[in-house]
Amino acid sequence: MRREIRAEPYRIKMVEPMTLPSRERRVARMVEAGYNPFSLRSRDVYIDLLTDSGTGAMSDLQWAALLSGDESYAGSDSFYRLEQAVQAVMGFRHVIPTHQGRGAENVLLSTLMPEGGKLVPNNMHFDTTKAHVLHKRGEPVDLPVPVAYSPSVRQDFKGNMDSEALESLLSRRRADVPLIIMTLTCNSGGGQPVSMANLREVSQIAGRYGVPFFLDACRFAENAYFIKEREPGYAACSIGQIVREMMSYADGCTMSAKKDALVNIGGFLATNDPALYRQATVWAVLFEGFPTYGGLAGRDMEAMAQGLYEVIDEEYLADRIGQVAYLAERVRLAGAPIVEPPGGHAVYIDAGALLPHLKPYEFPGWAMSVALYIEGGVRAVEIGTVLAGRKAGTGEHDHPRLELLRLAVPRRVYTHRHMDAVGDAVAAVVEKKRQLPGLFFTYEAPVLRHFTARFGTLQEWPG
Ligand SMILES: Cc1ncc(COP(=O)(O)O)c(C=O)c1O
């Protein structure tokens, strides 16, 4: 029987020209950038897989929605359209727009942990969440299931929280835990999904101990798609039904709309708790703006509202997750080991395993990011020692368990042929893997060093 080919479920109405700079130019740009891909200008990048955050393409209906933006300071129609979209798609009653996800984290944590010294459990904190907990003088506690740290083991829901570890923590330290957060999908763990069963279980534990339970919902629709595909009992449900059930287990969520609301900027805090909402609006006014605009233009809220309806479309999600899986297959064929199975928004190459001749303090993930740009003009991001920074007490590198290179795929931006080009670039890096040198810092900022660092190479870069 003839196989039915499913191509991208959209056609392209507008194009943005780009080009692959010559190898000579790529080497020169990388040297000028101090071997730091963050310091490259985007015009020198061919395929940009630095992040999937705020880099997606909006639909024609989202662009059209911009024109109906109501730019009133207070009570704009655009806010009410956003509120309605969050109520319809997620089921939360109260909504506070914020300039992006970390704005929502700041408002939520300012509300729930005003006086510091508290423990915040999460399946795995994303950097901004961790930074906000630390900023509030709290302690972020990662409680992933143990298999999250085994990159080659294929399991369906490696983003789950270790519910026994959570129960044990609460039984000993309930008074020190102001909230529980679950990150969907689990970005720091490889974009791995959380199962409905795990959400239900964590929600029950939170309920038993009377602890507020919030979702970091950045990639909620991708998580829902994995539940439909992998979890018994959900194959016949629509994505909309699955999303509403997921959200029903939580007291609210923080959201970076730059991911699964399909916009380039924006976020929100949503909750069902009217008292928490009232308290949060106080902080929102201070940090973000009046509670009906929260640092956003009316037109931004219009595009977000439309994006929330579009992202739960199953055909869109099948294409999105399918494209990441396609890239994963190309990377495997190129001979690079990846975190298995691939997650929803990115492929994570196990650079530590690919480049065993480089010690963690020679930054294998970073060396691979430099090589990928030089070989194919592809920009990706290290998730390893450089990103992790130094330990507060000793000043030593805070080596993570894995040295990874993340290839994050922007939404609706690149085609499968672009993914083929990335696969070829990875193959070219794999061919030279034994010659790739380690790196050392020539400049290192005291915080968030990866953004501005400069490096030297321990040997000459291979030609
Ligand atoms: C899981 C997760 N939480 C929070 C954030 C922060 O969102 P934003 O960049 O919009 O502040 C991100 C962004 O990448 C994320 O991936």
Short mmCIF file of C-alpha atoms and ligand atoms in Angstrom, two decimals:
data_model
loop_
_atom_site.label_atom_id
_atom_site.label_comp_id
_atom_site.label_asym_id
_atom_site.label_seq_id
_atom_site.Cartn_x
_atom_site.Cartn_y
_atom_site.Cartn_z
CA MET A 1 0.00 0.00 0.00
CA ARG A 2 1.24 3.50 -0.80
CA ARG A 3 2.50 5.32 2.28
CA GLU A 4 0.78 8.64 2.90
CA ILE A 5 3.40 11.37 3.20
CA ARG A 6 2.61 13.97 5.82
CA ALA A 7 4.44 17.22 5.07
CA GLU A 8 4.45 20.39 7.20
CA PRO A 9 0.79 21.32 7.97
CA TYR A 10 1.27 24.90 6.71
CA ARG A 11 2.52 26.64 3.61
CA ILE A 12 4.98 29.50 3.61
CA LYS A 13 3.64 33.00 2.94
CA MET A 14 6.66 35.11 3.75
CA VAL A 15 10.37 34.29 3.65
CA GLU A 16 13.43 35.60 5.44
CA PRO A 17 16.58 35.14 3.34
CA MET A 18 19.63 33.66 5.01
CA THR A 19 22.87 32.19 3.80
CA LEU A 20 25.63 29.82 4.81
CA PRO A 21 28.79 31.93 5.29
CA SER A 22 32.00 30.44 3.86
CA ARG A 23 34.07 28.19 6.14
CA GLU A 24 36.79 30.84 6.22
CA ARG A 25 34.30 33.42 7.42
CA ARG A 26 32.85 31.04 10.02
CA VAL A 27 36.30 30.38 11.48
CA ALA A 28 37.07 34.12 11.54
CA ARG A 29 33.72 34.97 13.19
CA MET A 30 34.18 32.26 15.82
CA VAL A 31 37.68 33.48 16.69
CA GLU A 32 36.36 37.09 16.93
CA ALA A 33 33.55 35.82 19.17
CA GLY A 34 36.14 34.36 21.57
CA TYR A 35 34.85 30.84 20.76
CA ASN A 36 31.49 31.76 22.26
CA PRO A 37 28.44 31.11 19.99
CA PHE A 38 26.42 33.60 22.09
CA SER A 39 28.72 36.35 20.80
CA LEU A 40 28.05 35.59 17.12
CA ARG A 41 25.80 37.92 15.19
CA SER A 42 22.71 36.08 14.00
CA ARG A 43 23.41 37.11 10.38
CA ASP A 44 26.53 34.91 10.54
CA VAL A 45 24.49 31.86 11.60
CA TYR A 46 22.98 29.54 8.99
CA ILE A 47 20.61 27.44 11.10
CA ASP A 48 20.00 28.79 14.57
CA LEU A 49 19.15 26.10 17.13
CA LEU A 50 20.28 28.14 20.14
CA THR A 51 16.78 28.11 21.61
CA ASP A 52 13.13 27.41 20.85
CA SER A 53 12.15 30.35 23.07
CA GLY A 54 10.64 33.34 21.28
CA THR A 55 12.10 32.18 17.97
CA GLY A 56 8.96 30.66 16.40
CA ALA A 57 6.99 31.89 13.41
CA MET A 58 3.52 33.36 13.99
CA SER A 59 0.57 32.34 11.83
CA ASP A 60 -1.37 34.64 9.50
CA LEU A 61 -4.16 34.78 12.12
CA GLN A 62 -1.69 35.85 14.82
CA TRP A 63 -0.31 38.63 12.61
CA ALA A 64 -3.89 39.70 11.88
CA ALA A 65 -4.68 39.67 15.62
CA LEU A 66 -1.90 42.22 16.24
CA LEU A 67 -3.96 44.83 14.46
CA SER A 68 -6.83 44.48 16.91
CA GLY A 69 -4.57 45.23 19.90
CA ASP A 70 -6.32 47.52 22.38
CA GLU A 71 -3.53 49.63 23.87
CA SER A 72 -5.53 51.03 26.81
CA TYR A 73 -3.59 51.19 30.06
CA ALA A 74 -6.35 49.50 32.06
CA GLY A 75 -9.08 47.01 31.17
CA SER A 76 -8.16 46.56 27.50
CA ASP A 77 -10.20 44.20 25.33
CA SER A 78 -6.96 42.43 24.46
CA PHE A 79 -6.46 41.44 28.11
CA TYR A 80 -9.97 39.98 28.27
CA ARG A 81 -9.35 38.01 25.08
CA LEU A 82 -6.18 36.58 26.62
CA GLU A 83 -7.98 35.79 29.88
CA GLN A 84 -10.71 34.03 27.93
CA ALA A 85 -8.14 31.97 25.98
CA VAL A 86 -6.38 30.86 29.18
CA GLN A 87 -9.74 29.97 30.76
CA ALA A 88 -10.83 28.01 27.68
CA VAL A 89 -7.57 26.19 26.94
CA MET A 90 -6.15 25.67 30.44
CA GLY A 91 -9.14 26.13 32.70
CA PHE A 92 -7.53 28.61 35.15
CA ARG A 93 -9.79 31.46 36.28
CA HIS A 94 -7.40 34.32 37.08
CA VAL A 95 -4.68 35.56 34.74
CA ILE A 96 -1.88 38.10 35.18
CA PRO A 97 0.11 38.87 32.04
CA THR A 98 3.89 39.24 32.43
CA HIS A 99 6.69 40.29 30.09
CA GLN A 100 7.92 36.66 29.86
CA GLY A 101 8.13 33.46 31.89
CA ARG A 102 10.67 34.65 34.46
CA GLY A 103 8.41 37.64 35.21
CA ALA A 104 5.65 35.21 36.20
CA GLU A 105 8.15 33.23 38.32
CA ASN A 106 9.21 36.40 40.10
CA VAL A 107 5.61 37.38 40.88
CA LEU A 108 4.66 33.87 42.07
CA LEU A 109 7.70 33.33 44.27
CA SER A 110 7.51 36.86 45.73
CA THR A 111 3.92 36.00 46.71
CA LEU A 112 4.55 32.53 48.14
CA MET A 113 7.98 32.85 49.75
CA PRO A 114 8.36 36.41 51.00
CA GLU A 115 10.74 35.58 53.81
CA GLY A 116 13.37 33.15 52.37
CA GLY A 117 14.94 30.03 53.87
CA LYS A 118 12.48 27.72 52.11
CA LEU A 119 12.81 24.55 50.03
CA VAL A 120 11.21 24.43 46.60
CA PRO A 121 10.84 20.94 45.08
CA ASN A 122 10.65 20.64 41.29
CA ASN A 123 11.07 17.65 38.96
CA MET A 124 14.08 19.66 37.70
CA HIS A 125 14.45 23.42 37.96
CA PHE A 126 15.01 25.40 34.82
CA ASP A 127 17.79 28.02 35.28
CA THR A 128 15.49 31.03 35.67
CA THR A 129 13.28 29.25 38.22
CA LYS A 130 16.36 28.14 40.14
CA ALA A 131 17.78 31.68 40.04
CA HIS A 132 14.52 33.14 41.36
CA VAL A 133 14.34 30.63 44.22
CA LEU A 134 17.95 31.45 45.15
CA HIS A 135 17.23 35.17 44.84
CA LYS A 136 14.43 34.75 47.40
CA ARG A 137 17.05 33.05 49.65
CA GLY A 138 15.40 29.68 49.13
CA GLU A 139 16.85 26.31 48.18
CA PRO A 140 15.86 24.68 44.88
CA VAL A 141 15.46 20.90 45.29
CA ASP A 142 15.45 18.74 42.15
CA LEU A 143 13.48 15.51 42.59
CA PRO A 144 13.54 13.76 39.20
CA VAL A 145 12.98 10.05 38.83
CA PRO A 146 16.48 8.44 38.89
CA VAL A 147 16.27 7.33 35.23
CA ALA A 148 16.37 11.02 34.23
CA TYR A 149 20.15 10.79 34.63
CA SER A 150 20.57 7.77 32.31
CA PRO A 151 20.76 9.28 28.83
CA SER A 152 20.72 6.03 26.85
CA VAL A 153 17.72 4.46 28.63
CA ARG A 154 14.51 4.85 26.62
CA GLN A 155 11.52 5.40 28.85
CA ASP A 156 8.24 7.18 28.14
CA PHE A 157 8.10 9.70 30.99
CA LYS A 158 11.62 10.54 32.11
CA GLY A 159 10.36 14.01 33.14
CA ASN A 160 8.41 12.58 36.09
CA MET A 161 8.97 13.65 39.67
CA ASP A 162 10.14 11.07 42.21
CA SER A 163 6.94 11.03 44.26
CA GLU A 164 8.46 8.96 47.07
CA ALA A 165 11.27 11.47 47.47
CA LEU A 166 8.67 14.27 47.54
CA GLU A 167 6.60 12.50 50.18
CA SER A 168 9.70 11.88 52.26
CA LEU A 169 10.75 15.55 52.02
CA LEU A 170 7.28 16.76 53.03
CA SER A 171 6.98 14.32 55.92
CA ARG A 172 10.21 15.79 57.39
CA ARG A 173 10.08 19.44 56.32
CA ARG A 174 6.46 20.38 55.48
CA ALA A 175 6.73 23.75 57.21
CA ASP A 176 9.70 24.71 55.00
CA VAL A 177 8.00 24.01 51.67
CA PRO A 178 5.94 26.96 50.35
CA LEU A 179 5.07 25.37 46.99
CA ILE A 180 5.80 22.47 44.65
CA ILE A 181 6.58 23.10 40.98
CA MET A 182 6.46 20.66 38.07
CA THR A 183 8.13 21.67 34.82
CA LEU A 184 6.30 20.50 31.67
CA THR A 185 8.14 19.27 29.69
CA CYS A 186 11.29 18.94 31.78
CA ASN A 187 13.72 21.21 29.88
CA SER A 188 16.78 20.65 32.07
CA GLY A 189 16.21 16.89 31.83
CA GLY A 190 16.20 16.79 28.03
CA GLY A 191 12.67 18.05 27.26
CA GLN A 192 11.22 14.83 28.66
CA PRO A 193 7.47 14.65 29.36
CA VAL A 194 5.62 14.14 32.64
CA SER A 195 2.82 11.55 32.72
CA MET A 196 -0.75 12.27 33.77
CA ALA A 197 -0.42 9.59 36.46
CA ASN A 198 2.59 11.39 37.94
CA LEU A 199 0.81 14.78 37.86
CA ARG A 200 -2.18 13.21 39.64
CA GLU A 201 0.02 11.58 42.25
CA VAL A 202 2.03 14.73 42.99
CA SER A 203 -1.21 16.70 43.17
CA GLN A 204 -2.61 14.21 45.72
CA ILE A 205 0.55 14.46 47.82
CA ALA A 206 0.46 18.28 47.64
CA GLY A 207 -3.21 18.18 48.67
CA ARG A 208 -2.53 15.86 51.63
CA TYR A 209 0.13 18.19 52.98
CA GLY A 210 -1.74 21.38 52.03
CA VAL A 211 1.07 22.72 49.80
CA PRO A 212 0.25 24.85 46.73
CA PHE A 213 1.08 23.01 43.49
CA PHE A 214 2.11 25.01 40.41
CA LEU A 215 3.10 23.99 36.89
CA ASP A 216 5.84 25.60 34.86
CA ALA A 217 3.69 25.21 31.78
CA CYS A 218 6.03 26.53 29.02
CA ARG A 219 5.66 23.41 26.90
CA PHE A 220 2.28 22.18 28.11
CA ALA A 221 0.92 21.27 24.67
CA GLU A 222 4.00 19.24 23.74
CA ASN A 223 3.64 17.42 27.07
CA ALA A 224 -0.04 16.72 26.31
CA TYR A 225 0.86 15.27 22.92
CA PHE A 226 3.28 12.80 24.54
CA ILE A 227 0.54 11.76 27.00
CA LYS A 228 -1.83 11.10 24.10
CA GLU A 229 0.83 9.10 22.26
CA ARG A 230 2.29 7.15 25.17
CA GLU A 231 0.01 6.91 28.19
CA PRO A 232 -2.65 4.18 28.28
CA GLY A 233 -6.18 5.56 28.25
CA TYR A 234 -5.49 8.85 26.43
CA ALA A 235 -5.23 7.87 22.75
CA ALA A 236 -8.87 8.76 22.09
CA CYS A 237 -8.81 12.08 23.97
CA SER A 238 -8.31 15.40 22.22
CA ILE A 239 -5.25 17.48 23.14
CA GLY A 240 -7.65 20.07 24.58
CA GLN A 241 -9.15 17.47 26.96
CA ILE A 242 -5.72 16.26 28.02
CA VAL A 243 -4.50 19.82 28.67
CA ARG A 244 -7.53 20.59 30.83
CA GLU A 245 -7.03 17.42 32.86
CA MET A 246 -3.31 18.21 33.33
CA MET A 247 -4.11 21.70 34.56
CA SER A 248 -6.96 20.49 36.79
CA TYR A 249 -4.40 18.90 39.14
CA ALA A 250 -2.63 22.21 39.84
CA ASP A 251 -3.44 25.43 41.67
CA GLY A 252 -2.05 27.43 38.79
CA CYS A 253 0.86 27.88 36.44
CA THR A 254 3.62 30.15 35.29
CA MET A 255 3.95 30.40 31.54
CA SER A 256 6.57 31.57 29.09
CA ALA A 257 4.40 32.33 26.07
CA LYS A 258 7.60 32.31 23.98
CA LYS A 259 7.22 28.54 23.77
CA ASP A 260 3.76 27.00 23.61
CA ALA A 261 1.78 30.20 23.06
CA LEU A 262 3.65 30.56 19.75
CA VAL A 263 4.72 34.20 20.20
CA ASN A 264 8.04 36.01 20.30
CA ILE A 265 7.53 37.65 23.69
CA GLY A 266 5.13 37.35 26.64
CA GLY A 267 4.07 35.23 29.56
CA PHE A 268 1.53 34.98 32.36
CA LEU A 269 0.73 33.71 35.81
CA ALA A 270 -2.60 31.92 36.11
CA THR A 271 -4.37 30.51 39.15
CA ASN A 272 -7.71 29.35 40.49
CA ASP A 273 -7.02 30.77 43.94
CA PRO A 274 -8.64 34.22 44.33
CA ALA A 275 -6.64 35.11 47.48
CA LEU A 276 -3.33 34.21 45.84
CA TYR A 277 -4.38 36.16 42.73
CA ARG A 278 -5.09 39.25 44.83
CA GLN A 279 -1.70 39.07 46.58
CA ALA A 280 0.10 38.40 43.31
CA THR A 281 -1.36 41.48 41.65
CA VAL A 282 0.48 43.61 44.24
CA TRP A 283 3.85 42.23 43.07
CA ALA A 284 2.75 42.29 39.44
CA VAL A 285 2.14 46.04 39.63
CA LEU A 286 5.59 46.53 41.13
CA PHE A 287 7.58 44.30 38.77
CA GLU A 288 5.58 44.00 35.57
CA GLY A 289 2.84 46.60 35.13
CA PHE A 290 -0.86 47.11 35.72
CA PRO A 291 -2.53 43.67 36.08
CA THR A 292 -4.35 43.93 32.74
CA TYR A 293 -1.20 44.48 30.68
CA GLY A 294 1.76 43.22 32.76
CA GLY A 295 4.60 44.61 30.66
CA LEU A 296 2.99 43.71 27.35
CA ALA A 297 1.38 45.69 24.56
CA GLY A 298 -2.29 44.93 23.86
CA ARG A 299 -1.22 43.48 20.49
CA ASP A 300 1.15 41.02 22.22
CA MET A 301 -1.77 39.71 24.29
CA GLU A 302 -3.88 39.31 21.11
CA ALA A 303 -1.18 37.20 19.44
CA MET A 304 -0.76 35.13 22.60
CA ALA A 305 -4.49 34.43 22.86
CA GLN A 306 -4.59 33.24 19.26
CA GLY A 307 -1.39 31.17 19.77
CA LEU A 308 -2.94 29.33 22.73
CA TYR A 309 -5.79 28.10 20.54
CA GLU A 310 -3.41 27.12 17.70
CA VAL A 311 -0.90 25.20 19.81
CA ILE A 312 -3.38 22.53 20.89
CA ASP A 313 -4.03 21.55 17.28
CA GLU A 314 -3.01 17.91 16.99
CA GLU A 315 -1.75 18.17 13.44
CA TYR A 316 0.55 21.04 14.45
CA LEU A 317 1.87 19.02 17.41
CA ALA A 318 2.42 15.86 15.35
CA ASP A 319 4.53 17.89 12.94
CA ARG A 320 6.40 19.68 15.71
CA ILE A 321 7.30 16.58 17.73
CA GLY A 322 7.84 14.66 14.47
CA GLN A 323 10.40 17.21 13.29
CA VAL A 324 12.39 16.91 16.52
CA ALA A 325 12.26 13.10 16.19
CA TYR A 326 13.43 13.40 12.57
CA LEU A 327 16.39 15.53 13.65
CA ALA A 328 17.17 13.00 16.38
CA GLU A 329 17.31 10.24 13.76
CA ARG A 330 19.64 12.31 11.57
CA VAL A 331 21.93 12.94 14.54
CA ARG A 332 21.98 9.23 15.46
CA LEU A 333 22.77 8.30 11.85
CA ALA A 334 25.63 10.82 11.95
CA GLY A 335 27.10 8.79 14.81
CA ALA A 336 26.43 11.08 17.78
CA PRO A 337 24.82 9.63 20.94
CA ILE A 338 21.80 11.54 22.20
CA VAL A 339 19.60 11.64 25.29
CA GLU A 340 17.00 8.98 24.57
CA PRO A 341 14.23 9.19 23.68
CA PRO A 342 14.33 12.68 22.12
CA GLY A 343 12.19 15.23 23.94
CA GLY A 344 9.58 17.61 22.58
CA HIS A 345 11.56 20.69 21.65
CA ALA A 346 15.20 19.68 21.28
CA VAL A 347 17.75 16.96 20.65
CA TYR A 348 20.44 16.71 23.33
CA ILE A 349 23.77 15.30 22.12
CA ASP A 350 25.80 13.49 24.77
CA ALA A 351 29.03 15.40 24.07
CA GLY A 352 30.76 13.85 27.09
CA ALA A 353 30.29 10.40 25.54
CA LEU A 354 31.20 11.54 22.02
CA LEU A 355 34.42 13.30 23.07
CA PRO A 356 35.82 11.09 25.87
CA HIS A 357 39.33 12.53 25.33
CA LEU A 358 38.11 15.86 26.76
CA LYS A 359 37.77 16.14 30.53
CA PRO A 360 34.74 17.98 31.91
CA TYR A 361 37.02 20.94 32.77
CA GLU A 362 38.01 21.08 29.07
CA PHE A 363 34.34 21.66 28.24
CA PRO A 364 33.39 18.93 25.71
CA GLY A 365 29.86 20.29 25.14
CA TRP A 366 31.22 23.75 24.46
CA ALA A 367 33.94 22.42 22.12
CA MET A 368 31.21 20.61 20.20
CA SER A 369 29.15 23.81 19.89
CA VAL A 370 32.17 25.59 18.38
CA ALA A 371 32.79 22.67 16.00
CA LEU A 372 29.16 22.55 14.87
CA TYR A 373 29.27 26.20 13.88
CA ILE A 374 32.60 25.90 12.11
CA GLU A 375 31.58 22.76 10.23
CA GLY A 376 28.03 23.71 9.26
CA GLY A 377 27.08 27.24 10.42
CA VAL A 378 24.73 25.68 13.00
CA ARG A 379 24.38 27.37 16.39
CA ALA A 380 23.49 25.25 19.43
CA VAL A 381 23.97 25.62 23.17
CA GLU A 382 26.07 23.75 25.69
CA ILE A 383 24.22 22.37 28.71
CA GLY A 384 27.23 21.31 30.72
CA THR A 385 30.02 22.60 32.92
CA VAL A 386 30.22 26.11 31.45
CA LEU A 387 26.48 26.68 31.96
CA ALA A 388 26.54 25.16 35.44
CA GLY A 389 29.03 27.74 36.78
CA ARG A 390 31.05 27.44 39.98
CA LYS A 391 30.23 26.15 43.48
CA ALA A 392 29.47 28.91 45.96
CA GLY A 393 31.75 27.54 48.72
CA THR A 394 34.88 26.35 46.94
CA GLY A 395 34.77 28.18 43.63
CA GLU A 396 35.35 24.90 41.75
CA HIS A 397 33.43 24.12 38.58
CA ASP A 398 30.02 22.72 39.52
CA HIS A 399 30.25 19.79 37.07
CA PRO A 400 26.79 18.45 36.13
CA ARG A 401 26.23 14.73 35.64
CA LEU A 402 26.06 15.10 31.86
CA GLU A 403 27.96 17.23 29.33
CA LEU A 404 25.34 17.94 26.67
CA LEU A 405 24.87 20.00 23.53
CA ARG A 406 21.26 21.06 22.97
CA LEU A 407 19.85 21.51 19.47
CA ALA A 408 16.57 23.35 20.12
CA VAL A 409 14.16 23.54 17.21
CA PRO A 410 12.21 26.81 16.73
CA ARG A 411 8.49 26.31 16.03
CA ARG A 412 7.29 26.46 12.40
CA VAL A 413 10.57 28.03 11.20
CA TYR A 414 12.71 25.35 9.55
CA THR A 415 11.87 22.52 7.16
CA HIS A 416 13.09 18.93 7.16
CA ARG A 417 15.78 19.93 4.62
CA HIS A 418 17.21 22.29 7.21
CA MET A 419 17.28 19.36 9.63
CA ASP A 420 19.18 17.34 6.97
CA ALA A 421 21.76 20.13 6.82
CA VAL A 422 22.10 19.97 10.62
CA GLY A 423 22.56 16.19 10.40
CA ASP A 424 25.34 16.69 7.84
CA ALA A 425 27.05 19.25 10.10
CA VAL A 426 26.93 16.79 13.01
CA ALA A 427 28.43 14.08 10.76
CA ALA A 428 31.29 16.44 9.84
CA VAL A 429 31.96 17.07 13.55
CA VAL A 430 31.87 13.33 14.32
CA GLU A 431 34.46 12.74 11.59
CA LYS A 432 36.87 15.10 13.34
CA LYS A 433 35.93 14.21 16.90
CA ARG A 434 39.39 12.96 17.97
CA GLN A 435 41.07 16.16 16.80
CA LEU A 436 38.73 18.56 18.62
CA PRO A 437 40.67 20.44 21.29
CA GLY A 438 39.46 21.42 24.73
CA LEU A 439 38.96 25.03 25.78
CA PHE A 440 39.95 27.28 28.65
CA PHE A 441 38.54 30.61 29.86
CA THR A 442 40.27 33.83 28.85
CA TYR A 443 37.37 35.82 30.37
CA GLU A 444 34.79 34.58 32.86
CA ALA A 445 32.03 36.73 34.42
CA PRO A 446 31.15 35.97 38.07
CA VAL A 447 27.50 35.09 37.27
CA LEU A 448 25.84 33.50 34.25
CA ARG A 449 29.28 33.17 32.73
CA HIS A 450 28.21 31.32 29.59
CA PHE A 451 26.64 34.41 28.01
CA THR A 452 29.75 36.56 27.92
CA ALA A 453 32.68 34.16 28.38
CA ARG A 454 35.69 34.15 26.04
CA PHE A 455 37.85 31.10 25.46
CA GLY A 456 41.18 29.94 24.12
CA THR A 457 41.80 26.48 22.62
CA LEU A 458 44.22 23.99 24.15
CA GLN A 459 45.52 23.02 20.68
CA GLU A 460 45.09 24.44 17.20
CA TRP A 461 41.57 24.03 15.80
CA PRO A 462 41.53 21.28 13.09
CA GLY A 463 41.23 22.58 9.52
C1 LIG B 1 11.15 25.36 31.53
C2 LIG B 1 11.33 26.85 31.45
N1 LIG B 1 10.88 27.62 32.45
C3 LIG B 1 11.00 28.96 32.41
C4 LIG B 1 11.61 29.60 31.34
C5 LIG B 1 11.76 31.10 31.37
O1 LIG B 1 10.99 31.73 30.41
P1 LIG B 1 11.42 33.13 29.78
O2 LIG B 1 12.66 32.90 28.98
O3 LIG B 1 10.23 33.52 28.95
O4 LIG B 1 11.65 34.09 30.90
C6 LIG B 1 12.10 28.84 30.29
C7 LIG B 1 12.76 29.49 29.15
O5 LIG B 1 13.50 28.92 28.36
C8 LIG B 1 11.94 27.41 30.32
O6 LIG B 1 12.40 26.61 29.34
#
